[in-house]
PDB file of C-alpha atoms in Angstrom:
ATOM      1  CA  UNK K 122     -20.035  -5.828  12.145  1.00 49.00           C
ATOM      2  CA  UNK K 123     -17.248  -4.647  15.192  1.00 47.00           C
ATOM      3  CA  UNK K 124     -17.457  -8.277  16.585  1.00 40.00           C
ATOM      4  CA  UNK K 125     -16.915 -10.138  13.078  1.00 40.00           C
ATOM      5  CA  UNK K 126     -14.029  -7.442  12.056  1.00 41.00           C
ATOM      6  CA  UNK K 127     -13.180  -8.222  15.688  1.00 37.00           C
ATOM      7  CA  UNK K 128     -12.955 -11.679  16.103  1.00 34.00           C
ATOM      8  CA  UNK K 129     -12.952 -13.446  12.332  1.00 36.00           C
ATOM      9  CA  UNK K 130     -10.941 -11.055  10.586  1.00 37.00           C
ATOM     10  CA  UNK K 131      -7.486  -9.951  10.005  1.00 39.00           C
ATOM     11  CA  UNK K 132      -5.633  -6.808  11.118  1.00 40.00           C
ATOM     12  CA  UNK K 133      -3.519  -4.527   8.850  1.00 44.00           C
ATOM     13  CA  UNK K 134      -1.140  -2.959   9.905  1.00 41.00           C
ATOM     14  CA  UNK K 135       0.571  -0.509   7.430  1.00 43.00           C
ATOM     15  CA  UNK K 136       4.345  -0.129   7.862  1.00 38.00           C
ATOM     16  CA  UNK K 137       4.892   3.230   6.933  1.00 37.00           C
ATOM     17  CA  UNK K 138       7.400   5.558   8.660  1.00 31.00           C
ATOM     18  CA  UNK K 139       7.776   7.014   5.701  1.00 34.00           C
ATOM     19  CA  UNK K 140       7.505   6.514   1.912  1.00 41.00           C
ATOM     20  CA  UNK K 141      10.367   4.976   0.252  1.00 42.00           C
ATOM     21  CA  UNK K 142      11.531   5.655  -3.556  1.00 40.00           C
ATOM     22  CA  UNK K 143      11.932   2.721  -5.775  1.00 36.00           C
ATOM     23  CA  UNK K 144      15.338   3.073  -7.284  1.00 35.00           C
ATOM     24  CA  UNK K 145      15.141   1.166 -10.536  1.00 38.00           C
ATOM     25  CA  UNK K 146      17.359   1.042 -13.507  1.00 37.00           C
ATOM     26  CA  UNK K 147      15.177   2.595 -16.541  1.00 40.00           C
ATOM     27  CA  UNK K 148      15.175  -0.257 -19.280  1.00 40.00           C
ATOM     28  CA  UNK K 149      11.618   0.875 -20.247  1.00 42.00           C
ATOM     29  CA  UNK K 150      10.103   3.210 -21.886  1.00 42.00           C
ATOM     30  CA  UNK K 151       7.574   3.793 -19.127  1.00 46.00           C
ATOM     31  CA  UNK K 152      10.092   4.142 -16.715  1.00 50.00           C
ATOM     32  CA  UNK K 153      12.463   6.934 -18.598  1.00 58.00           C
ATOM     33  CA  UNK K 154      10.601   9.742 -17.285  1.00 75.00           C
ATOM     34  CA  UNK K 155       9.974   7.911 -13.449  1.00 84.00           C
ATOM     35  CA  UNK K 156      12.026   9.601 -10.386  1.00 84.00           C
ATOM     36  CA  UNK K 157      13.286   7.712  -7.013  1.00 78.00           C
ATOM     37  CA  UNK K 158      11.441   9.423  -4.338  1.00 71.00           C
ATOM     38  CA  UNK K 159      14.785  11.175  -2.745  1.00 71.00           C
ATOM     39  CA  UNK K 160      15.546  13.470  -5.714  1.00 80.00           C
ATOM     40  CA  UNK K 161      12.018  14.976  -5.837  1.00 86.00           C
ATOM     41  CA  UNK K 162      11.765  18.247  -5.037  1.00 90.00           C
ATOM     42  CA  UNK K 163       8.201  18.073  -4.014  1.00 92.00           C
ATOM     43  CA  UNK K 164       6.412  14.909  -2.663  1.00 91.00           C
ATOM     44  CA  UNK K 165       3.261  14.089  -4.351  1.00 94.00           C
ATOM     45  CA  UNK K 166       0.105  14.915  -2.433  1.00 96.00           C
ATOM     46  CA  UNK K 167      -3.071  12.852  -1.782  1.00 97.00           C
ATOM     47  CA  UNK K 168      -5.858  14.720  -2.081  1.00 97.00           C
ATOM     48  CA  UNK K 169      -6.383  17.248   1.126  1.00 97.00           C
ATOM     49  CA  UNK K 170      -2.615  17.711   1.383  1.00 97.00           C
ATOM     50  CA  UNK K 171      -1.774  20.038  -1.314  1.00 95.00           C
ATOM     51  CA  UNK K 172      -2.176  23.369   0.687  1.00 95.00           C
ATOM     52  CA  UNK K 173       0.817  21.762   3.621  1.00 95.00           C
ATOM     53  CA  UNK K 174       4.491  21.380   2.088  1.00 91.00           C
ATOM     54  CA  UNK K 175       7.871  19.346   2.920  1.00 90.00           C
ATOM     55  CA  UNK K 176       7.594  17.236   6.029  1.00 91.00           C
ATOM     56  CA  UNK K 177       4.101  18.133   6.702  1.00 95.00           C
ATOM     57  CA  UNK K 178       2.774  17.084   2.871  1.00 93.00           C
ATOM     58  CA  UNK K 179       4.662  13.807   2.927  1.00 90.00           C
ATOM     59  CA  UNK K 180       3.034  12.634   6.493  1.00 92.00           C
ATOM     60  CA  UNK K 181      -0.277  13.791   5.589  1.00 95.00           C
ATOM     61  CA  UNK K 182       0.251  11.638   2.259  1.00 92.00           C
ATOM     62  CA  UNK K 183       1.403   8.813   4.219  1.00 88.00           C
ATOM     63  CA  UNK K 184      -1.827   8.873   6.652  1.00 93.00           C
ATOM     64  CA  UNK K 185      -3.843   8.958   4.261  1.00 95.00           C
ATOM     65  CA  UNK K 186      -2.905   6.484   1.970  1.00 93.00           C
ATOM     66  CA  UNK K 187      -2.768   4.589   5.049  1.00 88.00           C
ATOM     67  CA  UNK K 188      -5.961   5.023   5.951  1.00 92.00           C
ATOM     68  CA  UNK K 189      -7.271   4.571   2.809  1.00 95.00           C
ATOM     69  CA  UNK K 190      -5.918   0.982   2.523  1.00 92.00           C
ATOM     70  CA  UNK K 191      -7.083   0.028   5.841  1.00 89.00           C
ATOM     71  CA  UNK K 192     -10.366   1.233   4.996  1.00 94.00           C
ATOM     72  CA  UNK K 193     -10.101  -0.622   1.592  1.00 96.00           C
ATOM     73  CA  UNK K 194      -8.803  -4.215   2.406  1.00 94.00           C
ATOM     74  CA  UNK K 195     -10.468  -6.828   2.302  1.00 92.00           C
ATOM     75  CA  UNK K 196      -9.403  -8.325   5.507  1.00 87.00           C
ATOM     76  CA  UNK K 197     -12.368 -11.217   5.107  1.00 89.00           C
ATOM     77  CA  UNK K 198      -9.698 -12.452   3.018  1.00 90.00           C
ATOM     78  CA  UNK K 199      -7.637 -13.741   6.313  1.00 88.00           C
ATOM     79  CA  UNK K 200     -10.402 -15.898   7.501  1.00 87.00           C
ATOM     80  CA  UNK K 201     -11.505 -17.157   4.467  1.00 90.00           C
ATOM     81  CA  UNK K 202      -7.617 -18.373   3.347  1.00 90.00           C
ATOM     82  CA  UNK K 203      -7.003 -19.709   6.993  1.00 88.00           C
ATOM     83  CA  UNK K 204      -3.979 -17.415   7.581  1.00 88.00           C
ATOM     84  CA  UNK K 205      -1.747 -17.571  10.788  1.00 86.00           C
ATOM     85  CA  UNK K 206       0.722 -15.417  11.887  1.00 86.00           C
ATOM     86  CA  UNK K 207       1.901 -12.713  10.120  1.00 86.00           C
ATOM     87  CA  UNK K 208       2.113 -12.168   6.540  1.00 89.00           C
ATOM     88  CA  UNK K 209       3.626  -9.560   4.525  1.00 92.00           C
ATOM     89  CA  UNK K 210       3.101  -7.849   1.118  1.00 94.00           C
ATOM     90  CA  UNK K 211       5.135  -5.377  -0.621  1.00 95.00           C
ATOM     91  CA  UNK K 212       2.940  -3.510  -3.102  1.00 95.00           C
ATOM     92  CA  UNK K 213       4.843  -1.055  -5.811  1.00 94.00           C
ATOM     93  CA  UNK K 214       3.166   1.885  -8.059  1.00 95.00           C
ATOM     94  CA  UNK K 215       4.037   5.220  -9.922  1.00 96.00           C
ATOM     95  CA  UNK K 216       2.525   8.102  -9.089  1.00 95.00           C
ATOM     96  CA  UNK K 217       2.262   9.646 -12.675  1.00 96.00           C
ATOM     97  CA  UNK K 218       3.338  12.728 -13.893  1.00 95.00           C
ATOM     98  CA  UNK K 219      -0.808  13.749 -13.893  1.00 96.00           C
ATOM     99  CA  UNK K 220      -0.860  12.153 -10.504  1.00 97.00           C
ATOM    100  CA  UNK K 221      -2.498   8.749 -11.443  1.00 97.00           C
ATOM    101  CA  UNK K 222      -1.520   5.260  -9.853  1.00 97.00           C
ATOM    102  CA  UNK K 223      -0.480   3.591 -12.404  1.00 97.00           C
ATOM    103  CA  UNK K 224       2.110   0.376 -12.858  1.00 96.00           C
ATOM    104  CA  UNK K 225       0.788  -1.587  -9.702  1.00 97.00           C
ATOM    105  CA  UNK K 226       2.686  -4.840  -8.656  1.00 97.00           C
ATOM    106  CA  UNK K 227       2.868  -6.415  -5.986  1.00 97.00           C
ATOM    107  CA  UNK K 228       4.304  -9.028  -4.083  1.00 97.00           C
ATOM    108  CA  UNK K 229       3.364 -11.511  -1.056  1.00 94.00           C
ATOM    109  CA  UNK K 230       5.647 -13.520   0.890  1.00 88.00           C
ATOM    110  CA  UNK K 231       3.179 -16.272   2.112  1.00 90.00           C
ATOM    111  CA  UNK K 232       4.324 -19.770   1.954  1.00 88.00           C
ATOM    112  CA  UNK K 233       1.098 -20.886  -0.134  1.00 92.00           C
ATOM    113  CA  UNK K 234       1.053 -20.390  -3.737  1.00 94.00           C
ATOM    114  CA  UNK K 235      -3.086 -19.746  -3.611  1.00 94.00           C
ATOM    115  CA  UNK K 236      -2.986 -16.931  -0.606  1.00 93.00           C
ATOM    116  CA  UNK K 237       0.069 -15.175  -2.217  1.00 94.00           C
ATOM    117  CA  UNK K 238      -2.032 -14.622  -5.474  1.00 96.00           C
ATOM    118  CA  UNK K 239      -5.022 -13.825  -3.723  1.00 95.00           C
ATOM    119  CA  UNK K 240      -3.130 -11.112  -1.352  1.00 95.00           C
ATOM    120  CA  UNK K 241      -1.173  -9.830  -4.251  1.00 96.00           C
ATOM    121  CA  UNK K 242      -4.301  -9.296  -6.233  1.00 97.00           C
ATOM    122  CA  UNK K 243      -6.465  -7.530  -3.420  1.00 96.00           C
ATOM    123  CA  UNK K 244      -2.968  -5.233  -2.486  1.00 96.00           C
ATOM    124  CA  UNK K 245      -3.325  -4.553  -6.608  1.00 98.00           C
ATOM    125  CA  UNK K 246      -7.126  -3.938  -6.263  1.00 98.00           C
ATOM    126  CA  UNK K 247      -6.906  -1.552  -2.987  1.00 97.00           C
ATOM    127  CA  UNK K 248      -4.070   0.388  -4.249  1.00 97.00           C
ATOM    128  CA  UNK K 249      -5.324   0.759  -7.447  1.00 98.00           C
ATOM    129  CA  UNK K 250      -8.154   2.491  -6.388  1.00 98.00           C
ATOM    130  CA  UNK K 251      -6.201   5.431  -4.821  1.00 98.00           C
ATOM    131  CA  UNK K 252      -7.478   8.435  -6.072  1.00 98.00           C
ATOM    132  CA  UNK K 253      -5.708  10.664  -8.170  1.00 98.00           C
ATOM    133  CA  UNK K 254      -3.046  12.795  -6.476  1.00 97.00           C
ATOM    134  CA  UNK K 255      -1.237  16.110  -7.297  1.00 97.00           C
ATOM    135  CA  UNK K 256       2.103  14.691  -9.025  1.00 96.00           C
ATOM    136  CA  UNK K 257       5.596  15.571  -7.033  1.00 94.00           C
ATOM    137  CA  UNK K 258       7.888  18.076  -8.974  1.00 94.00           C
ATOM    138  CA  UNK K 259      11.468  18.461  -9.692  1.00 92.00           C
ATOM    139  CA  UNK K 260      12.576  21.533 -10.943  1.00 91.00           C
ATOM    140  CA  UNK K 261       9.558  23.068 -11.116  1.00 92.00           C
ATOM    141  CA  UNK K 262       8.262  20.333 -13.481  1.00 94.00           C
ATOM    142  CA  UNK K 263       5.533  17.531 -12.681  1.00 95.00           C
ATOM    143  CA  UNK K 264       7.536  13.871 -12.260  1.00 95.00           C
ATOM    144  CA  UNK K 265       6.463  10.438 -11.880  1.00 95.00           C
ATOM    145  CA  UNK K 266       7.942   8.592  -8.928  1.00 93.00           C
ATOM    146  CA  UNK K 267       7.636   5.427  -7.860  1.00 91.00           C
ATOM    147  CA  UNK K 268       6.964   4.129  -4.082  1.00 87.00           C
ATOM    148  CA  UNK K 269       7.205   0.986  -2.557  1.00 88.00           C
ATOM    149  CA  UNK K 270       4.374   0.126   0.392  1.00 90.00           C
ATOM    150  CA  UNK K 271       4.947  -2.699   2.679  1.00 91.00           C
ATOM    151  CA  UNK K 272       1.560  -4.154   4.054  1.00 89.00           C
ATOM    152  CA  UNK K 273       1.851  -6.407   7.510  1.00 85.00           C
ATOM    153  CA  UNK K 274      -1.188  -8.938   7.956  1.00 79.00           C
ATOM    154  CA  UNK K 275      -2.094  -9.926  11.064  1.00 78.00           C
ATOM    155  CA  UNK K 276      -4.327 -12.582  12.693  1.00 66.00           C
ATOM    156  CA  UNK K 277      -5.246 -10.849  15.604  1.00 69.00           C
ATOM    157  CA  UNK K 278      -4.854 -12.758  19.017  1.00 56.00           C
ATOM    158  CA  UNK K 279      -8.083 -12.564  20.375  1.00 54.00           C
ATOM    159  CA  UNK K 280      -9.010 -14.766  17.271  1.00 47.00           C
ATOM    160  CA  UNK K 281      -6.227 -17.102  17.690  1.00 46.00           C
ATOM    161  CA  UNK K 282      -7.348 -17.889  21.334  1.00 49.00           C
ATOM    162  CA  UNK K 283     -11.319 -18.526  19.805  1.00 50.00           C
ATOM    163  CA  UNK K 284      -9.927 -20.770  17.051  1.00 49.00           C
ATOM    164  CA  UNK K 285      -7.565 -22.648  19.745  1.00 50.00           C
ATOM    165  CA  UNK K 286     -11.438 -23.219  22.170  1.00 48.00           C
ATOM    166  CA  UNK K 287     -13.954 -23.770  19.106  1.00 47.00           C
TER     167      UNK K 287
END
């Protein structure tokens, strides 16, 4: 399984220095009662990270939503659409005021109409399934925020070099 994830498929790489608020102008309904990240006065927490606070909360929340997606993504997906080079999808989701994901979109800046649906719908799919977190807080009161997640995809090297010999 090593040498397939290996050599056939596609590396993720997660750019995510830190989490990024989604300032949006609230047209919506939905998005009346949804905070940019910077005004919170509390982060949200993943599960595991609610006991830690400020700096530490957010980083913990970072790794493991990171790790989570990693873990998550389908990266068959790179192989099977014949991707090259880098790719790169920008996924965007609420946080609820109970902590759910909710509002999931995403976007993919591939040059093919097929891989950017197909990329868009497994960055949907992976973040969707995020489990439920403990909701950041303004004011002592729970807030929805949204958060913007860039995804870099990768064909790694090594299995440019094999498809260059094959």
């Amino acid at each position: 399984m090593k040498t397939f994830i290996k050599y056939y498929a596609l590396a993720i790489t997660l750019i995510l220095t830190s989490f990024q608020g989604i300032s949006q102008e609230k047209d919506s309904k939905s998005e009346l009662d949804t905070y940019p990240f910077a005004v919170a006065d509390q982060v949200p927490a993943f599960p595991g990270c609610e006991q830690l606070s400020g700096k530490a909360m957010k980083d913990c929340t970072v790794e493991k939503i990171t790790n989570h997606v990693n873990k998550n993504f389908n990266t068959a997906l790179g192989k099977q659409l014949k991707i090259e080079g880098t790719t790169r999808i920008v996924v965007q989701f609420k946080i609820d005021k109970d902590g759910s994901i909710t509002e999931v979109r995403s976007r993919s800046l591939a040059d093919k109409a097929n891989v950017r649906e197909t990329l868009q719908t497994e960055a949907n799919r992976v973040v969707s399934s995020l489990p439920k977190m403990q909701p950041g807080q303004k004011d002592g009161k729970d807030i929805a925020i949204m958060y913007s997640l860039p995804i870099a995809f990768a064909v790694p090297e090594e299995d440019k070099k094999e498809n260059k010999k094959g």
